[in-house]
């Protein structure tokens, strides 16, 4: 006999997993849902969109919409390191030590849930509001080997973001296009097509030396990704 906090849907459940995070138990299960036909969502508003994933903003859309990422992340990290320091300085195995350990696990869970929730909102928004979505092909395996904590967390977000976009687009009938890894979305001018020789990470504004076009760097990249769907033959991916 199992009592759940939320109602379990009345459809056949395929598989079921029970897991524990900190002091809470979770149950997750798989159910079968049918894919929708293309054009079922609100795609008539902005049928095509390019999505640039970045460090400054998590996602910049060619429509001008920006998803900054979880705002409280830095505060949480600071709090977490403080709690970890306190934990280290308690007598190992003592009641206070155990209490601190549980507090750390709870904060970890809270931060992870905030991020997960944010990514779900972002990917649902993108999949539901557009019928063609172009993203960059990120080198996920190379990224996972990143040892810097902040960068690694960012990589995980990108990886998870793509995973969610893949299944959500399929679900609502939106076509997800993955741009070639060598497509220069950042270095190209989205107005005249000029390709810059170099663009450093701290150059936040894209300034084209040929047509004098000035644009937020991430937005310029997103517009180029948006154009990718029209300009290449390989858009069937
Ligand atoms: Zn230009």
CSV table of N, CA and C and ligand atoms in Angstrom, one decimal, residues 189 192 194 208 211 213, ligand 1:
chain,number,residue,atom,x,y,z
A,189,UNK,N,27.8,38.4,-39.2
A,189,UNK,CA,26.9,39.5,-39.1
A,189,UNK,C,25.5,39.0,-39.6
A,192,UNK,N,24.4,41.5,-42.8
A,192,UNK,CA,25.0,41.4,-44.2
A,192,UNK,C,25.7,40.1,-44.4
A,194,UNK,N,28.7,39.2,-43.3
A,194,UNK,CA,30.1,39.2,-43.1
A,194,UNK,C,30.6,38.4,-41.9
A,208,UNK,N,29.5,45.1,-36.8
A,208,UNK,CA,30.0,44.7,-38.1
A,208,UNK,C,30.8,45.8,-38.7
A,211,UNK,N,29.0,46.6,-42.6
A,211,UNK,CA,27.8,47.3,-42.8
A,211,UNK,C,27.4,48.2,-41.6
A,213,UNK,N,26.5,47.4,-38.7
A,213,UNK,CA,25.4,46.9,-37.9
A,213,UNK,C,25.8,46.6,-36.4
B,1,LIG,ZN1,27.3,43.4,-41.5
